[in-house]
PDB file of C-alpha atoms in Angstrom:
ATOM      1  CA  UNK A 296     -13.080 -60.252 -10.777  1.00  0.00           C
ATOM      2  CA  UNK A 297     -14.945 -57.443  -8.948  1.00  0.00           C
ATOM      3  CA  UNK A 298     -18.228 -58.970  -8.007  1.00  0.00           C
ATOM      4  CA  UNK A 299     -19.315 -55.882  -6.105  1.00  0.00           C
ATOM      5  CA  UNK A 300     -19.815 -54.105  -9.442  1.00  0.00           C
ATOM      6  CA  UNK A 301     -21.382 -57.108 -11.254  1.00  0.00           C
ATOM      7  CA  UNK A 302     -24.330 -56.818  -8.907  1.00  0.00           C
ATOM      8  CA  UNK A 303     -24.073 -53.176  -7.882  1.00  0.00           C
ATOM      9  CA  UNK A 304     -27.622 -52.725  -6.458  1.00  0.00           C
ATOM     10  CA  UNK A 305     -27.257 -55.876  -4.278  1.00  0.00           C
ATOM     11  CA  UNK A 306     -23.862 -54.962  -3.241  1.00  0.00           C
ATOM     12  CA  UNK A 307     -24.832 -51.316  -2.280  1.00  0.00           C
ATOM     13  CA  UNK A 308     -27.888 -52.458  -0.323  1.00  0.00           C
ATOM     14  CA  UNK A 309     -25.916 -55.023   1.549  1.00  0.00           C
ATOM     15  CA  UNK A 310     -23.008 -52.709   2.475  1.00  0.00           C
ATOM     16  CA  UNK A 311     -22.833 -48.980   2.407  1.00  0.00           C
ATOM     17  CA  UNK A 312     -26.616 -48.312   1.679  1.00  0.00           C
ATOM     18  CA  UNK A 313     -27.921 -51.088   3.995  1.00  0.00           C
ATOM     19  CA  UNK A 314     -29.670 -48.480   6.134  1.00  0.00           C
ATOM     20  CA  UNK A 315     -31.774 -47.619   3.104  1.00  0.00           C
ATOM     21  CA  UNK A 316     -32.591 -51.247   2.384  1.00  0.00           C
ATOM     22  CA  UNK A 317     -35.657 -53.439   2.757  1.00  0.00           C
ATOM     23  CA  UNK A 318     -35.316 -57.188   2.512  1.00  0.00           C
ATOM     24  CA  UNK A 319     -33.425 -60.129   3.992  1.00  0.00           C
ATOM     25  CA  UNK A 320     -32.280 -63.511   2.564  1.00  0.00           C
ATOM     26  CA  UNK A 321     -31.078 -63.220  -1.033  1.00  0.00           C
ATOM     27  CA  UNK A 322     -32.763 -59.989  -2.165  1.00  0.00           C
ATOM     28  CA  UNK A 323     -32.744 -56.391  -1.260  1.00  0.00           C
ATOM     29  CA  UNK A 324     -34.637 -53.247  -2.524  1.00  0.00           C
ATOM     30  CA  UNK A 325     -34.277 -49.530  -1.743  1.00  0.00           C
ATOM     31  CA  UNK A 326     -37.072 -48.575   0.802  1.00  0.00           C
ATOM     32  CA  UNK A 327     -40.049 -47.037  -0.960  1.00  0.00           C
ATOM     33  CA  UNK A 328     -39.502 -43.278  -1.483  1.00  0.00           C
ATOM     34  CA  UNK A 329     -35.858 -43.666  -2.230  1.00  0.00           C
ATOM     35  CA  UNK A 330     -35.224 -45.503  -5.489  1.00  0.00           C
ATOM     36  CA  UNK A 331     -37.149 -48.135  -7.430  1.00  0.00           C
ATOM     37  CA  UNK A 332     -34.093 -50.429  -7.647  1.00  0.00           C
ATOM     38  CA  UNK A 333     -33.652 -53.936  -6.375  1.00  0.00           C
ATOM     39  CA  UNK A 334     -31.030 -56.674  -6.649  1.00  0.00           C
ATOM     40  CA  UNK A 335     -30.320 -60.277  -5.666  1.00  0.00           C
ATOM     41  CA  UNK A 336     -27.241 -61.987  -4.413  1.00  0.00           C
ATOM     42  CA  UNK A 337     -27.587 -64.823  -7.077  1.00  0.00           C
ATOM     43  CA  UNK A 338     -29.813 -66.017  -9.871  1.00  0.00           C
ATOM     44  CA  UNK A 339     -31.636 -68.896  -7.983  1.00  0.00           C
ATOM     45  CA  UNK A 340     -35.317 -69.703  -7.431  1.00  0.00           C
ATOM     46  CA  UNK A 341     -34.835 -68.856  -3.825  1.00  0.00           C
ATOM     47  CA  UNK A 342     -33.451 -65.295  -4.546  1.00  0.00           C
ATOM     48  CA  UNK A 343     -36.328 -64.802  -6.971  1.00  0.00           C
ATOM     49  CA  UNK A 344     -38.747 -65.790  -4.312  1.00  0.00           C
ATOM     50  CA  UNK A 345     -37.107 -63.474  -1.816  1.00  0.00           C
ATOM     51  CA  UNK A 346     -37.349 -60.566  -4.482  1.00  0.00           C
ATOM     52  CA  UNK A 347     -40.989 -61.248  -5.079  1.00  0.00           C
ATOM     53  CA  UNK A 348     -41.775 -61.028  -1.454  1.00  0.00           C
ATOM     54  CA  UNK A 349     -40.446 -57.444  -1.450  1.00  0.00           C
ATOM     55  CA  UNK A 350     -42.640 -55.910  -4.309  1.00  0.00           C
ATOM     56  CA  UNK A 351     -46.086 -54.370  -3.631  1.00  0.00           C
ATOM     57  CA  UNK A 352     -48.910 -55.344  -6.132  1.00  0.00           C
ATOM     58  CA  UNK A 353     -48.694 -53.153  -9.155  1.00  0.00           C
ATOM     59  CA  UNK A 354     -45.156 -51.956  -8.200  1.00  0.00           C
ATOM     60  CA  UNK A 355     -42.364 -51.893 -10.813  1.00  0.00           C
ATOM     61  CA  UNK A 356     -38.702 -52.328  -9.702  1.00  0.00           C
ATOM     62  CA  UNK A 357     -35.554 -52.137 -11.776  1.00  0.00           C
ATOM     63  CA  UNK A 358     -32.790 -54.666 -11.803  1.00  0.00           C
ATOM     64  CA  UNK A 359     -29.196 -53.951 -12.984  1.00  0.00           C
ATOM     65  CA  UNK A 360     -26.608 -56.595 -13.061  1.00  0.00           C
ATOM     66  CA  UNK A 361     -24.004 -58.454 -15.237  1.00  0.00           C
ATOM     67  CA  UNK A 362     -26.110 -61.422 -16.105  1.00  0.00           C
ATOM     68  CA  UNK A 363     -29.487 -61.533 -17.884  1.00  0.00           C
ATOM     69  CA  UNK A 364     -32.405 -60.939 -15.452  1.00  0.00           C
ATOM     70  CA  UNK A 365     -34.931 -63.711 -14.968  1.00  0.00           C
ATOM     71  CA  UNK A 366     -38.328 -62.385 -13.798  1.00  0.00           C
ATOM     72  CA  UNK A 367     -39.975 -64.427 -11.056  1.00  0.00           C
ATOM     73  CA  UNK A 368     -43.154 -66.427 -11.994  1.00  0.00           C
ATOM     74  CA  UNK A 369     -45.998 -64.174 -12.617  1.00  0.00           C
ATOM     75  CA  UNK A 370     -43.900 -60.943 -13.047  1.00  0.00           C
ATOM     76  CA  UNK A 371     -43.954 -58.945 -16.269  1.00  0.00           C
ATOM     77  CA  UNK A 372     -40.660 -57.535 -17.810  1.00  0.00           C
ATOM     78  CA  UNK A 373     -41.723 -54.004 -18.883  1.00  0.00           C
ATOM     79  CA  UNK A 374     -37.991 -53.277 -20.026  1.00  0.00           C
ATOM     80  CA  UNK A 375     -35.210 -55.561 -20.873  1.00  0.00           C
ATOM     81  CA  UNK A 376     -32.273 -54.042 -22.483  1.00  0.00           C
ATOM     82  CA  UNK A 377     -28.464 -53.789 -22.416  1.00  0.00           C
ATOM     83  CA  UNK A 378     -26.338 -51.193 -20.670  1.00  0.00           C
ATOM     84  CA  UNK A 379     -22.626 -50.520 -20.131  1.00  0.00           C
ATOM     85  CA  UNK A 380     -20.752 -50.162 -16.914  1.00  0.00           C
ATOM     86  CA  UNK A 381     -17.766 -47.685 -17.060  1.00  0.00           C
ATOM     87  CA  UNK A 382     -15.148 -47.080 -14.560  1.00  0.00           C
ATOM     88  CA  UNK A 383     -12.567 -44.368 -14.220  1.00  0.00           C
ATOM     89  CA  UNK A 384      -8.861 -45.335 -13.654  1.00  0.00           C
ATOM     90  CA  UNK A 385      -7.435 -41.853 -13.858  1.00  0.00           C
ATOM     91  CA  UNK A 386      -9.861 -38.852 -13.203  1.00  0.00           C
ATOM     92  CA  UNK A 387      -8.658 -35.737 -14.917  1.00  0.00           C
ATOM     93  CA  UNK A 388      -7.633 -32.876 -12.764  1.00  0.00           C
ATOM     94  CA  UNK A 389      -9.908 -29.828 -13.124  1.00  0.00           C
ATOM     95  CA  UNK A 390      -9.693 -26.316 -11.950  1.00  0.00           C
ATOM     96  CA  UNK A 391     -12.390 -24.963  -9.606  1.00  0.00           C
ATOM     97  CA  UNK A 392     -15.605 -24.189 -11.595  1.00  0.00           C
ATOM     98  CA  UNK A 393     -17.483 -21.270  -9.935  1.00  0.00           C
ATOM     99  CA  UNK A 394     -20.618 -22.162 -11.861  1.00  0.00           C
ATOM    100  CA  UNK A 395     -21.076 -25.401 -10.121  1.00  0.00           C
ATOM    101  CA  UNK A 396     -22.745 -25.306  -6.738  1.00  0.00           C
ATOM    102  CA  UNK A 397     -23.586 -27.862  -4.136  1.00  0.00           C
ATOM    103  CA  UNK A 398     -27.353 -28.773  -3.959  1.00  0.00           C
ATOM    104  CA  UNK A 399     -29.233 -29.357  -0.822  1.00  0.00           C
ATOM    105  CA  UNK A 400     -32.524 -30.496   0.682  1.00  0.00           C
ATOM    106  CA  UNK A 401     -33.994 -27.202  -0.300  1.00  0.00           C
ATOM    107  CA  UNK A 402     -33.465 -27.909  -4.022  1.00  0.00           C
ATOM    108  CA  UNK A 403     -35.135 -31.339  -3.945  1.00  0.00           C
ATOM    109  CA  UNK A 404     -38.358 -30.177  -5.674  1.00  0.00           C
ATOM    110  CA  UNK A 405     -36.515 -28.390  -8.356  1.00  0.00           C
ATOM    111  CA  UNK A 406     -34.065 -31.305  -8.866  1.00  0.00           C
ATOM    112  CA  UNK A 407     -37.060 -33.777  -9.122  1.00  0.00           C
ATOM    113  CA  UNK A 408     -38.719 -31.507 -11.799  1.00  0.00           C
ATOM    114  CA  UNK A 409     -35.517 -31.498 -13.728  1.00  0.00           C
ATOM    115  CA  UNK A 410     -35.099 -35.270 -13.452  1.00  0.00           C
ATOM    116  CA  UNK A 411     -38.670 -35.769 -14.486  1.00  0.00           C
ATOM    117  CA  UNK A 412     -38.142 -33.700 -17.627  1.00  0.00           C
ATOM    118  CA  UNK A 413     -34.911 -35.155 -18.715  1.00  0.00           C
ATOM    119  CA  UNK A 414     -35.200 -38.900 -17.446  1.00  0.00           C
ATOM    120  CA  UNK A 415     -31.516 -39.502 -16.377  1.00  0.00           C
ATOM    121  CA  UNK A 416     -32.783 -42.738 -14.611  1.00  0.00           C
ATOM    122  CA  UNK A 417     -34.553 -43.522 -11.356  1.00  0.00           C
ATOM    123  CA  UNK A 418     -34.658 -40.469  -9.145  1.00  0.00           C
ATOM    124  CA  UNK A 419     -36.816 -39.280  -6.298  1.00  0.00           C
ATOM    125  CA  UNK A 420     -37.097 -36.393  -3.777  1.00  0.00           C
ATOM    126  CA  UNK A 421     -34.979 -38.585  -1.447  1.00  0.00           C
ATOM    127  CA  UNK A 422     -32.156 -39.187  -3.895  1.00  0.00           C
ATOM    128  CA  UNK A 423     -29.981 -36.930  -1.934  1.00  0.00           C
ATOM    129  CA  UNK A 424     -29.937 -39.473   0.892  1.00  0.00           C
ATOM    130  CA  UNK A 425     -27.748 -41.567  -1.236  1.00  0.00           C
ATOM    131  CA  UNK A 426     -25.036 -39.120  -1.994  1.00  0.00           C
ATOM    132  CA  UNK A 427     -23.987 -35.527  -2.800  1.00  0.00           C
ATOM    133  CA  UNK A 428     -25.354 -33.518  -5.735  1.00  0.00           C
ATOM    134  CA  UNK A 429     -24.098 -30.441  -7.563  1.00  0.00           C
ATOM    135  CA  UNK A 430     -25.671 -28.195 -10.170  1.00  0.00           C
ATOM    136  CA  UNK A 431     -25.445 -25.153 -12.434  1.00  0.00           C
ATOM    137  CA  UNK A 432     -28.159 -22.371 -12.263  1.00  0.00           C
ATOM    138  CA  UNK A 433     -29.059 -19.772 -14.776  1.00  0.00           C
ATOM    139  CA  UNK A 434     -31.659 -17.080 -14.023  1.00  0.00           C
ATOM    140  CA  UNK A 435     -31.789 -18.631 -10.495  1.00  0.00           C
ATOM    141  CA  UNK A 436     -33.091 -22.027 -11.851  1.00  0.00           C
ATOM    142  CA  UNK A 437     -31.152 -25.239 -11.795  1.00  0.00           C
ATOM    143  CA  UNK A 438     -30.520 -26.133 -15.502  1.00  0.00           C
ATOM    144  CA  UNK A 439     -28.069 -29.009 -15.060  1.00  0.00           C
ATOM    145  CA  UNK A 440     -27.062 -31.385 -12.335  1.00  0.00           C
ATOM    146  CA  UNK A 441     -25.184 -34.580 -11.442  1.00  0.00           C
ATOM    147  CA  UNK A 442     -24.322 -36.475  -8.290  1.00  0.00           C
ATOM    148  CA  UNK A 443     -23.764 -39.816  -6.546  1.00  0.00           C
ATOM    149  CA  UNK A 444     -25.998 -42.810  -6.368  1.00  0.00           C
ATOM    150  CA  UNK A 445     -25.028 -46.305  -5.330  1.00  0.00           C
ATOM    151  CA  UNK A 446     -21.985 -46.908  -3.073  1.00  0.00           C
ATOM    152  CA  UNK A 447     -20.118 -49.880  -2.375  1.00  0.00           C
ATOM    153  CA  UNK A 448     -16.796 -50.218  -0.287  1.00  0.00           C
ATOM    154  CA  UNK A 449     -14.217 -48.327  -2.377  1.00  0.00           C
ATOM    155  CA  UNK A 450     -16.694 -47.373  -5.245  1.00  0.00           C
ATOM    156  CA  UNK A 451     -19.177 -44.544  -5.800  1.00  0.00           C
ATOM    157  CA  UNK A 452     -21.438 -44.348  -8.856  1.00  0.00           C
ATOM    158  CA  UNK A 453     -21.747 -41.083 -10.850  1.00  0.00           C
ATOM    159  CA  UNK A 454     -25.402 -40.728 -11.785  1.00  0.00           C
ATOM    160  CA  UNK A 455     -28.207 -38.265 -12.376  1.00  0.00           C
ATOM    161  CA  UNK A 456     -26.405 -36.389 -15.149  1.00  0.00           C
ATOM    162  CA  UNK A 457     -28.901 -34.258 -16.943  1.00  0.00           C
ATOM    163  CA  UNK A 458     -29.324 -30.813 -18.605  1.00  0.00           C
ATOM    164  CA  UNK A 459     -32.469 -28.875 -19.269  1.00  0.00           C
ATOM    165  CA  UNK A 460     -33.183 -29.151 -23.077  1.00  0.00           C
ATOM    166  CA  UNK A 461     -32.950 -25.370 -23.432  1.00  0.00           C
ATOM    167  CA  UNK A 462     -29.475 -25.443 -22.101  1.00  0.00           C
ATOM    168  CA  UNK A 463     -27.829 -28.222 -23.808  1.00  0.00           C
ATOM    169  CA  UNK A 464     -24.720 -27.650 -25.930  1.00  0.00           C
ATOM    170  CA  UNK A 465     -23.029 -25.654 -23.224  1.00  0.00           C
ATOM    171  CA  UNK A 466     -20.875 -28.372 -21.858  1.00  0.00           C
ATOM    172  CA  UNK A 467     -22.625 -28.639 -18.463  1.00  0.00           C
ATOM    173  CA  UNK A 468     -22.817 -32.523 -18.612  1.00  0.00           C
ATOM    174  CA  UNK A 469     -19.079 -32.717 -19.119  1.00  0.00           C
ATOM    175  CA  UNK A 470     -18.102 -30.133 -16.482  1.00  0.00           C
ATOM    176  CA  UNK A 471     -20.510 -31.673 -13.932  1.00  0.00           C
ATOM    177  CA  UNK A 472     -19.267 -35.209 -14.534  1.00  0.00           C
ATOM    178  CA  UNK A 473     -15.658 -34.124 -14.167  1.00  0.00           C
ATOM    179  CA  UNK A 474     -16.601 -32.205 -10.912  1.00  0.00           C
ATOM    180  CA  UNK A 475     -18.426 -35.218  -9.345  1.00  0.00           C
ATOM    181  CA  UNK A 476     -15.795 -37.740 -10.414  1.00  0.00           C
ATOM    182  CA  UNK A 477     -13.128 -35.395  -8.741  1.00  0.00           C
ATOM    183  CA  UNK A 478     -15.173 -35.209  -5.604  1.00  0.00           C
ATOM    184  CA  UNK A 479     -15.576 -39.009  -5.415  1.00  0.00           C
ATOM    185  CA  UNK A 480     -11.822 -39.462  -5.741  1.00  0.00           C
ATOM    186  CA  UNK A 481     -11.262 -36.917  -3.010  1.00  0.00           C
ATOM    187  CA  UNK A 482     -13.465 -38.941  -0.737  1.00  0.00           C
ATOM    188  CA  UNK A 483     -11.206 -41.932  -1.321  1.00  0.00           C
ATOM    189  CA  UNK A 484     -13.499 -43.922  -3.742  1.00  0.00           C
ATOM    190  CA  UNK A 485     -13.256 -44.899  -7.462  1.00  0.00           C
ATOM    191  CA  UNK A 486     -15.948 -43.397  -9.657  1.00  0.00           C
ATOM    192  CA  UNK A 487     -18.052 -45.670 -12.009  1.00  0.00           C
ATOM    193  CA  UNK A 488     -21.227 -45.156 -13.920  1.00  0.00           C
ATOM    194  CA  UNK A 489     -23.833 -46.739 -16.183  1.00  0.00           C
ATOM    195  CA  UNK A 490     -25.372 -45.831 -19.462  1.00  0.00           C
ATOM    196  CA  UNK A 491     -27.763 -47.566 -21.866  1.00  0.00           C
ATOM    197  CA  UNK A 492     -25.713 -49.352 -24.539  1.00  0.00           C
ATOM    198  CA  UNK A 493     -27.724 -47.460 -27.142  1.00  0.00           C
ATOM    199  CA  UNK A 494     -26.590 -44.034 -25.645  1.00  0.00           C
ATOM    200  CA  UNK A 495     -23.513 -43.621 -27.708  1.00  0.00           C
ATOM    201  CA  UNK A 496     -23.310 -39.941 -27.220  1.00  0.00           C
ATOM    202  CA  UNK A 497     -23.051 -40.264 -23.489  1.00  0.00           C
ATOM    203  CA  UNK A 498     -20.741 -43.174 -23.652  1.00  0.00           C
ATOM    204  CA  UNK A 499     -18.446 -41.111 -25.961  1.00  0.00           C
ATOM    205  CA  UNK A 500     -18.589 -38.119 -23.398  1.00  0.00           C
ATOM    206  CA  UNK A 501     -17.512 -40.278 -20.596  1.00  0.00           C
ATOM    207  CA  UNK A 502     -14.642 -41.800 -22.424  1.00  0.00           C
ATOM    208  CA  UNK A 503     -13.368 -38.298 -23.104  1.00  0.00           C
ATOM    209  CA  UNK A 504     -13.202 -37.649 -19.318  1.00  0.00           C
ATOM    210  CA  UNK A 505     -11.304 -40.812 -18.378  1.00  0.00           C
ATOM    211  CA  UNK A 506     -13.992 -43.514 -18.061  1.00  0.00           C
ATOM    212  CA  UNK A 507     -13.573 -46.863 -19.911  1.00  0.00           C
ATOM    213  CA  UNK A 508     -15.853 -49.750 -20.331  1.00  0.00           C
ATOM    214  CA  UNK A 509     -15.594 -52.392 -17.597  1.00  0.00           C
ATOM    215  CA  UNK A 510     -18.334 -54.788 -18.825  1.00  0.00           C
ATOM    216  CA  UNK A 511     -21.732 -54.974 -20.429  1.00  0.00           C
ATOM    217  CA  UNK A 512     -24.703 -55.081 -18.122  1.00  0.00           C
ATOM    218  CA  UNK A 513     -28.405 -56.055 -18.269  1.00  0.00           C
ATOM    219  CA  UNK A 514     -31.358 -53.738 -17.133  1.00  0.00           C
ATOM    220  CA  UNK A 515     -34.855 -54.997 -16.567  1.00  0.00           C
ATOM    221  CA  UNK A 516     -37.940 -53.320 -15.143  1.00  0.00           C
ATOM    222  CA  UNK A 517     -40.101 -56.006 -13.328  1.00  0.00           C
ATOM    223  CA  UNK A 518     -43.681 -55.324 -12.509  1.00  0.00           C
ATOM    224  CA  UNK A 519     -45.760 -57.382 -10.061  1.00  0.00           C
ATOM    225  CA  UNK A 520     -49.474 -57.605 -11.202  1.00  0.00           C
ATOM    226  CA  UNK A 521     -52.006 -55.783  -9.192  1.00  0.00           C
TER     227      UNK A 521
END
């Protein structure tokens, strides 16, 4: 069983993304300014205590793991819901798409504005430090994007897939997802992704491009009181 993907945040922060991590012991988090994600190596009182020591007063961090998330004493669970983890065994070959362009540091503000509007998941001005991003422009503005987020040895997460509400229905999410998945494979990794279990439209889309369910996951947003 692939335990790297059962605790994807912990495994990313203790391997490929270790330079972006804070914490030691049994808990890690992305350094402030990158992503509001944290994970633990196990579900034990010591791991919970190690996590609690990483959270600032009033701060909220997200957990994503295969097993239910147990908040440390005194923490509030603002969100507790189910997600799915999907993995691509065979990525479809796609022809070059001239509409899709690489996004860079100069696009960060515009990318952040699109993510804030569409809410594809935790995102920040520093999200490009985690991996590569691509987008589609119309009228000189970014109207859709997708990219890479968590990375473990041999795996890269497809994430940040979003389209401006005024430009939905044009197939941008599908085209960008295929493009990013192909780029991940070219780099020698296997693509995987996450979606809320209730987001059946997104799950259906990912199934059509070669992703299949690996397992159910649990998401929790844990807040430390002020």
